[in-house]
Coordinates of N, CA and C in Angstrom, one line a residue:
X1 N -36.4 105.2 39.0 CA -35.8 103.9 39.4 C -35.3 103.2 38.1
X2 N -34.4 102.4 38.0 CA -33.7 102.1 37.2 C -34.5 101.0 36.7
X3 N -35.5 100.1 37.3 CA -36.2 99.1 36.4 C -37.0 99.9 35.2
X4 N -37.1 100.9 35.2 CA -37.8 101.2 34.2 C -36.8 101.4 33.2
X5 N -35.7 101.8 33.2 CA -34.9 101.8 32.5 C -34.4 100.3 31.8
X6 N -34.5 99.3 33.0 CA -34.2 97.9 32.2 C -35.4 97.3 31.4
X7 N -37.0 97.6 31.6 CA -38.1 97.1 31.2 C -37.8 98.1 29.9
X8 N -37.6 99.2 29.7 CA -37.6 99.7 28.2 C -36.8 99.7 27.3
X9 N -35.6 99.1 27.9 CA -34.4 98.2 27.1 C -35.1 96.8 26.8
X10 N -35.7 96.0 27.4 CA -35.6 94.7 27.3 C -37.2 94.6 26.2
X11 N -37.8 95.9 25.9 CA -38.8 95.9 25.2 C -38.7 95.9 23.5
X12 N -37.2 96.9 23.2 CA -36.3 97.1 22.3 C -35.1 96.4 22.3
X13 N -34.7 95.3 22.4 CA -33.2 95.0 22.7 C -32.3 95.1 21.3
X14 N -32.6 95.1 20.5 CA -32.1 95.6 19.3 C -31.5 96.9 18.8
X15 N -31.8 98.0 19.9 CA -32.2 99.3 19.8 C -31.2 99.8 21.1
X16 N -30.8 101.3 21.1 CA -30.3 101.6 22.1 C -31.8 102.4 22.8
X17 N -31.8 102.3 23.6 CA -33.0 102.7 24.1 C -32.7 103.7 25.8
X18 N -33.2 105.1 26.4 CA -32.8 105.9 27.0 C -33.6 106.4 27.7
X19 N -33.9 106.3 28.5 CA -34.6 106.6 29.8 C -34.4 108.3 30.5
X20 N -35.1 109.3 30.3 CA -34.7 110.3 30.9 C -35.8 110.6 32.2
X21 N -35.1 111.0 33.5 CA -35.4 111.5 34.8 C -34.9 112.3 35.3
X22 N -35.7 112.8 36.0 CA -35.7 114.3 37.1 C -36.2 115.5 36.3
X23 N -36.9 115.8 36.9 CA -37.1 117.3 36.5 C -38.4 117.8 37.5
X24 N -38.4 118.9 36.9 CA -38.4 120.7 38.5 C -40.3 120.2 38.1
X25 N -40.8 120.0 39.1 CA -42.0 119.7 39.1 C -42.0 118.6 39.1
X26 N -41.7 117.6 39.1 CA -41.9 116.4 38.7 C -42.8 115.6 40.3
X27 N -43.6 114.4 39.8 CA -44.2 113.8 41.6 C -43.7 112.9 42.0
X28 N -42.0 113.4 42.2 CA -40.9 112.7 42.9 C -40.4 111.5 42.4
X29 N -40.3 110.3 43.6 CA -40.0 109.1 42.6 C -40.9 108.7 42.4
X30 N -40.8 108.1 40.7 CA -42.3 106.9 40.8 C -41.3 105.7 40.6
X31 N -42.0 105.0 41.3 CA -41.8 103.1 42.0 C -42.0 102.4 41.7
X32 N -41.8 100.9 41.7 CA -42.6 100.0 41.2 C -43.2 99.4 42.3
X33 N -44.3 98.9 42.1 CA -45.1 98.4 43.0 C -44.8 98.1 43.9
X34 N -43.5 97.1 44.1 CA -42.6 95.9 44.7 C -42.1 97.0 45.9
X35 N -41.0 97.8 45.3 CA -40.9 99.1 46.0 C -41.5 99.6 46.9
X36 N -43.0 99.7 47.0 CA -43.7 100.6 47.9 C -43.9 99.7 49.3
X37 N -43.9 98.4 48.7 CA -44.4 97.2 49.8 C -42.9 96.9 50.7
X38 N -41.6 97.5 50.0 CA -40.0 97.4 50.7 C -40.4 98.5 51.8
X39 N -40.9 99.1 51.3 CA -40.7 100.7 51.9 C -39.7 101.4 51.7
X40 N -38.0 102.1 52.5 CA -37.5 102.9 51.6 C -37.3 104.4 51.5
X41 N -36.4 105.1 51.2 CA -36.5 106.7 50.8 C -37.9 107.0 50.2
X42 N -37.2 106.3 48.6 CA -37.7 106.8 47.5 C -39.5 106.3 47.8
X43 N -40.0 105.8 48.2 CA -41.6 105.1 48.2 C -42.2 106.5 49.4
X44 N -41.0 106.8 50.2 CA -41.9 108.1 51.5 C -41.7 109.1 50.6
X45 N -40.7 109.1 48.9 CA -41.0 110.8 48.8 C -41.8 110.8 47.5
X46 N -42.4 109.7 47.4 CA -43.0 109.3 46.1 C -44.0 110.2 46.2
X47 N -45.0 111.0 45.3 CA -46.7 111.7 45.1 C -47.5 110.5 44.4
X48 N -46.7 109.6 44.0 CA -47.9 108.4 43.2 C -48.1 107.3 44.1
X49 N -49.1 106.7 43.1 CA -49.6 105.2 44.0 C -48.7 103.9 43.6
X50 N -48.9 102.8 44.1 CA -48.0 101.8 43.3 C -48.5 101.7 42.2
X51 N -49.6 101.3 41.3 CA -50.4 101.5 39.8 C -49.8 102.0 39.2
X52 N -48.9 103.0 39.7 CA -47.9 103.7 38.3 C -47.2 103.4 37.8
X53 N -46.7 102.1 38.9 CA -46.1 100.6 37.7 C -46.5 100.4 36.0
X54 N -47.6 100.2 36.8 CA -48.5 99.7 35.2 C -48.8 100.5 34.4
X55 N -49.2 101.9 35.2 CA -49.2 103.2 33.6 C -48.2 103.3 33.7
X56 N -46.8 103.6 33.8 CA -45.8 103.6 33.6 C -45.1 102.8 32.0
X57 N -44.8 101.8 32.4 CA -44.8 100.4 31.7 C -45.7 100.4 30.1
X58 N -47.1 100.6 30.3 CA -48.1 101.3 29.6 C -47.6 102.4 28.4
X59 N -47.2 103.3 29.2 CA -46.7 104.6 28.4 C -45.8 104.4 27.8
X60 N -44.4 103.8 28.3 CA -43.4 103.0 27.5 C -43.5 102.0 26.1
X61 N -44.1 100.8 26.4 CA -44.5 100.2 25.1 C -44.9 101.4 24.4
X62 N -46.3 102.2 24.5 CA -46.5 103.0 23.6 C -45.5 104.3 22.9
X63 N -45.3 104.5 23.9 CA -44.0 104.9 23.0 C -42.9 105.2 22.7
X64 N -42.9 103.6 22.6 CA -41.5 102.4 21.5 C -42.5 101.8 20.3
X65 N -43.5 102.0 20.2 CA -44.7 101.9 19.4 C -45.0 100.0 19.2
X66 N -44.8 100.0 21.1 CA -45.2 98.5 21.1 C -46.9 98.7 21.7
X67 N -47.5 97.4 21.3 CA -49.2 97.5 21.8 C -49.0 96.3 22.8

C-alpha cells in the first residue's frame, strides 16, 4: 500500500527514499490498520493482522536508521 511508501518518505524528507513490493512468496498485502476496518480487496487477500501497521512502520525507521 502506498502509505507506507509516504510514511518512509516523510521519515527522510531530505532523502530520496524507495519502497520496494511484491514478490513470489510474499503474505500478500500488508495493510494499515485503518484498511482492515474499510474492508476491501486487498484486507480479504492480506496473510497478516492489522499490527503489521506498527511492525511495519517499526522496521522502516530502523532501517533509515531512525530510533
Amino acid at each position: 500500500m502506498i502509505e507506507f511508501q509516504l510514511y518512509a518518505q516523510r521519515q527522510k524528507p531530505e532523502a530520496f527514499v524507495a519502497v520496494a513490493g511484491y514478490g513470489l512468496g510474499s503474505p500478500g498485502y500488508i495493510c494499515t490498520e485503518a484498511s482492515f476496518a474499510e474492508g476491501a480487496y486487498e484486507p480479504s487477500a492480506s496473510a497478516v493482522k492489522p499490527c503489521a501497521e506498527r511492525i511495519m512502520k517499526a522496521g522502516i525507521c530502523r532501517l533509515l536508521g531512525i530510533k
